[in-house]
């Protein structure tokens, strides 16, 4: 069983930066896929960034060039560095881990960007 602990959300002004962290704990074997998704009020949850393997990453169109995902495999932790934040980036950010074919979701951390 996998548990996820997210942190790093907060309130910032447009143009500011935040760094999110997600630590996975529990019975974890081998390499797993880790990523970030977000949901805003009235909108469907969307992919923000995912770390696949060997340094290969994928980003949502709206965040490319501004966000960077990274991970520490030894600690089973994934990070999301968010720069040049915009008000439209506001939302609840969820960590997602796929382990042995099973997806796990964190409870979410709130990111609010003011204009």
PDB file of N, CA, C and O in Angstrom, residues 3 19 26 33 35 40 44-45 51 53 59 61 64-65 67 70 73 79 82 90 93 96 110:
ATOM      1  N   UNK A   3       1.208   5.490   0.391  1.00  0.00           N
ATOM      2  CA  UNK A   3       0.664   6.743   0.895  1.00  0.00           C
ATOM      3  C   UNK A   3       1.505   7.893   0.354  1.00  0.00           C
ATOM      4  O   UNK A   3       2.727   7.782   0.259  1.00  0.00           O
ATOM      5  N   UNK A  19       7.749  25.628  -5.048  1.00  0.00           N
ATOM      6  CA  UNK A  19       8.306  24.299  -5.245  1.00  0.00           C
ATOM      7  C   UNK A  19       7.473  23.296  -4.461  1.00  0.00           C
ATOM      8  O   UNK A  19       7.391  23.372  -3.236  1.00  0.00           O
ATOM      9  N   UNK A  26       5.381   3.560   2.239  1.00  0.00           N
ATOM     10  CA  UNK A  26       4.666   2.306   2.229  1.00  0.00           C
ATOM     11  C   UNK A  26       5.493   1.227   1.565  1.00  0.00           C
ATOM     12  O   UNK A  26       6.712   1.334   1.467  1.00  0.00           O
ATOM     13  N   UNK A  33       6.134   5.268 -11.689  1.00  0.00           N
ATOM     14  CA  UNK A  33       5.905   6.515 -12.399  1.00  0.00           C
ATOM     15  C   UNK A  33       5.334   7.545 -11.433  1.00  0.00           C
ATOM     16  O   UNK A  33       4.419   7.244 -10.669  1.00  0.00           O
ATOM     17  N   UNK A  35       4.082  11.795 -11.005  1.00  0.00           N
ATOM     18  CA  UNK A  35       3.739  13.002 -11.733  1.00  0.00           C
ATOM     19  C   UNK A  35       2.832  13.921 -10.945  1.00  0.00           C
ATOM     20  O   UNK A  35       2.466  13.641  -9.804  1.00  0.00           O
ATOM     21  N   UNK A  40      -8.797  22.946 -11.285  1.00  0.00           N
ATOM     22  CA  UNK A  40      -9.320  24.250 -10.906  1.00  0.00           C
ATOM     23  C   UNK A  40     -10.841  24.164 -10.847  1.00  0.00           C
ATOM     24  O   UNK A  40     -11.453  23.269 -11.435  1.00  0.00           O
ATOM     25  N   UNK A  44     -11.785  20.190 -15.537  1.00  0.00           N
ATOM     26  CA  UNK A  44     -11.347  18.808 -15.410  1.00  0.00           C
ATOM     27  C   UNK A  44      -9.884  18.757 -14.960  1.00  0.00           C
ATOM     28  O   UNK A  44      -9.077  19.603 -15.338  1.00  0.00           O
ATOM     29  N   UNK A  45      -9.564  17.751 -14.158  1.00  0.00           N
ATOM     30  CA  UNK A  45      -8.182  17.583 -13.724  1.00  0.00           C
ATOM     31  C   UNK A  45      -7.293  17.346 -14.935  1.00  0.00           C
ATOM     32  O   UNK A  45      -7.602  16.518 -15.795  1.00  0.00           O
ATOM     33  N   UNK A  51       7.125  12.383 -14.733  1.00  0.00           N
ATOM     34  CA  UNK A  51       8.485  11.877 -14.884  1.00  0.00           C
ATOM     35  C   UNK A  51       8.381  10.414 -15.271  1.00  0.00           C
ATOM     36  O   UNK A  51       7.911   9.586 -14.490  1.00  0.00           O
ATOM     37  N   UNK A  53      11.016   8.105 -17.097  1.00  0.00           N
ATOM     38  CA  UNK A  53      12.217   7.348 -16.766  1.00  0.00           C
ATOM     39  C   UNK A  53      13.409   7.951 -17.479  1.00  0.00           C
ATOM     40  O   UNK A  53      13.259   8.656 -18.482  1.00  0.00           O
ATOM     41  N   UNK A  59       5.215  17.488 -20.215  1.00  0.00           N
ATOM     42  CA  UNK A  59       4.556  18.628 -19.594  1.00  0.00           C
ATOM     43  C   UNK A  59       3.280  18.986 -20.326  1.00  0.00           C
ATOM     44  O   UNK A  59       3.158  18.799 -21.533  1.00  0.00           O
ATOM     45  N   UNK A  61       0.728  21.543 -22.048  1.00  0.00           N
ATOM     46  CA  UNK A  61       1.032  22.669 -22.928  1.00  0.00           C
ATOM     47  C   UNK A  61       1.070  24.008 -22.189  1.00  0.00           C
ATOM     48  O   UNK A  61       1.887  24.871 -22.496  1.00  0.00           O
ATOM     49  N   UNK A  64       4.610  24.355 -20.120  1.00  0.00           N
ATOM     50  CA  UNK A  64       5.911  24.138 -20.744  1.00  0.00           C
ATOM     51  C   UNK A  64       6.745  25.408 -20.731  1.00  0.00           C
ATOM     52  O   UNK A  64       6.255  26.492 -21.029  1.00  0.00           O
ATOM     53  N   UNK A  65       8.005  25.252 -20.357  1.00  0.00           N
ATOM     54  CA  UNK A  65       8.912  26.381 -20.290  1.00  0.00           C
ATOM     55  C   UNK A  65       8.896  27.098 -18.965  1.00  0.00           C
ATOM     56  O   UNK A  65       9.770  27.932 -18.708  1.00  0.00           O
ATOM     57  N   UNK A  67       7.516  25.261 -15.798  1.00  0.00           N
ATOM     58  CA  UNK A  67       7.579  24.273 -14.721  1.00  0.00           C
ATOM     59  C   UNK A  67       8.632  23.216 -15.033  1.00  0.00           C
ATOM     60  O   UNK A  67       8.874  22.884 -16.200  1.00  0.00           O
ATOM     61  N   UNK A  70      11.176  16.895 -11.270  1.00  0.00           N
ATOM     62  CA  UNK A  70      12.364  16.110 -10.978  1.00  0.00           C
ATOM     63  C   UNK A  70      12.012  15.091  -9.901  1.00  0.00           C
ATOM     64  O   UNK A  70      10.957  15.187  -9.270  1.00  0.00           O
ATOM     65  N   UNK A  73      14.833   9.040  -6.722  1.00  0.00           N
ATOM     66  CA  UNK A  73      14.368   7.659  -6.665  1.00  0.00           C
ATOM     67  C   UNK A  73      14.658   6.991  -5.322  1.00  0.00           C
ATOM     68  O   UNK A  73      13.863   6.181  -4.844  1.00  0.00           O
ATOM     69  N   UNK A  79       9.375  16.243  -7.269  1.00  0.00           N
ATOM     70  CA  UNK A  79       9.298  17.677  -7.043  1.00  0.00           C
ATOM     71  C   UNK A  79       8.744  18.372  -8.277  1.00  0.00           C
ATOM     72  O   UNK A  79       8.878  17.901  -9.400  1.00  0.00           O
ATOM     73  N   UNK A  82       7.890  25.477  -9.937  1.00  0.00           N
ATOM     74  CA  UNK A  82       6.972  26.301 -10.714  1.00  0.00           C
ATOM     75  C   UNK A  82       7.471  27.737 -10.720  1.00  0.00           C
ATOM     76  O   UNK A  82       7.550  28.377  -9.670  1.00  0.00           O
ATOM     77  N   UNK A  90      -3.706  28.779 -10.695  1.00  0.00           N
ATOM     78  CA  UNK A  90      -4.379  28.523  -9.430  1.00  0.00           C
ATOM     79  C   UNK A  90      -5.168  27.222  -9.481  1.00  0.00           C
ATOM     80  O   UNK A  90      -5.861  26.940 -10.456  1.00  0.00           O
ATOM     81  N   UNK A  93      -3.252  21.013  -6.592  1.00  0.00           N
ATOM     82  CA  UNK A  93      -2.253  20.184  -7.267  1.00  0.00           C
ATOM     83  C   UNK A  93      -2.148  18.828  -6.588  1.00  0.00           C
ATOM     84  O   UNK A  93      -1.940  18.737  -5.382  1.00  0.00           O
ATOM     85  N   UNK A  96       0.561  12.075  -8.227  1.00  0.00           N
ATOM     86  CA  UNK A  96       0.096  10.765  -8.664  1.00  0.00           C
ATOM     87  C   UNK A  96       1.269   9.815  -8.816  1.00  0.00           C
ATOM     88  O   UNK A  96       2.279  10.158  -9.421  1.00  0.00           O
ATOM     89  N   UNK A 110      -2.904  23.147  -2.195  1.00  0.00           N
ATOM     90  CA  UNK A 110      -3.486  24.311  -2.857  1.00  0.00           C
ATOM     91  C   UNK A 110      -2.421  25.303  -3.299  1.00  0.00           C
ATOM     92  O   UNK A 110      -1.541  25.689  -2.524  1.00  0.00           O
TER      93      UNK A 110
END
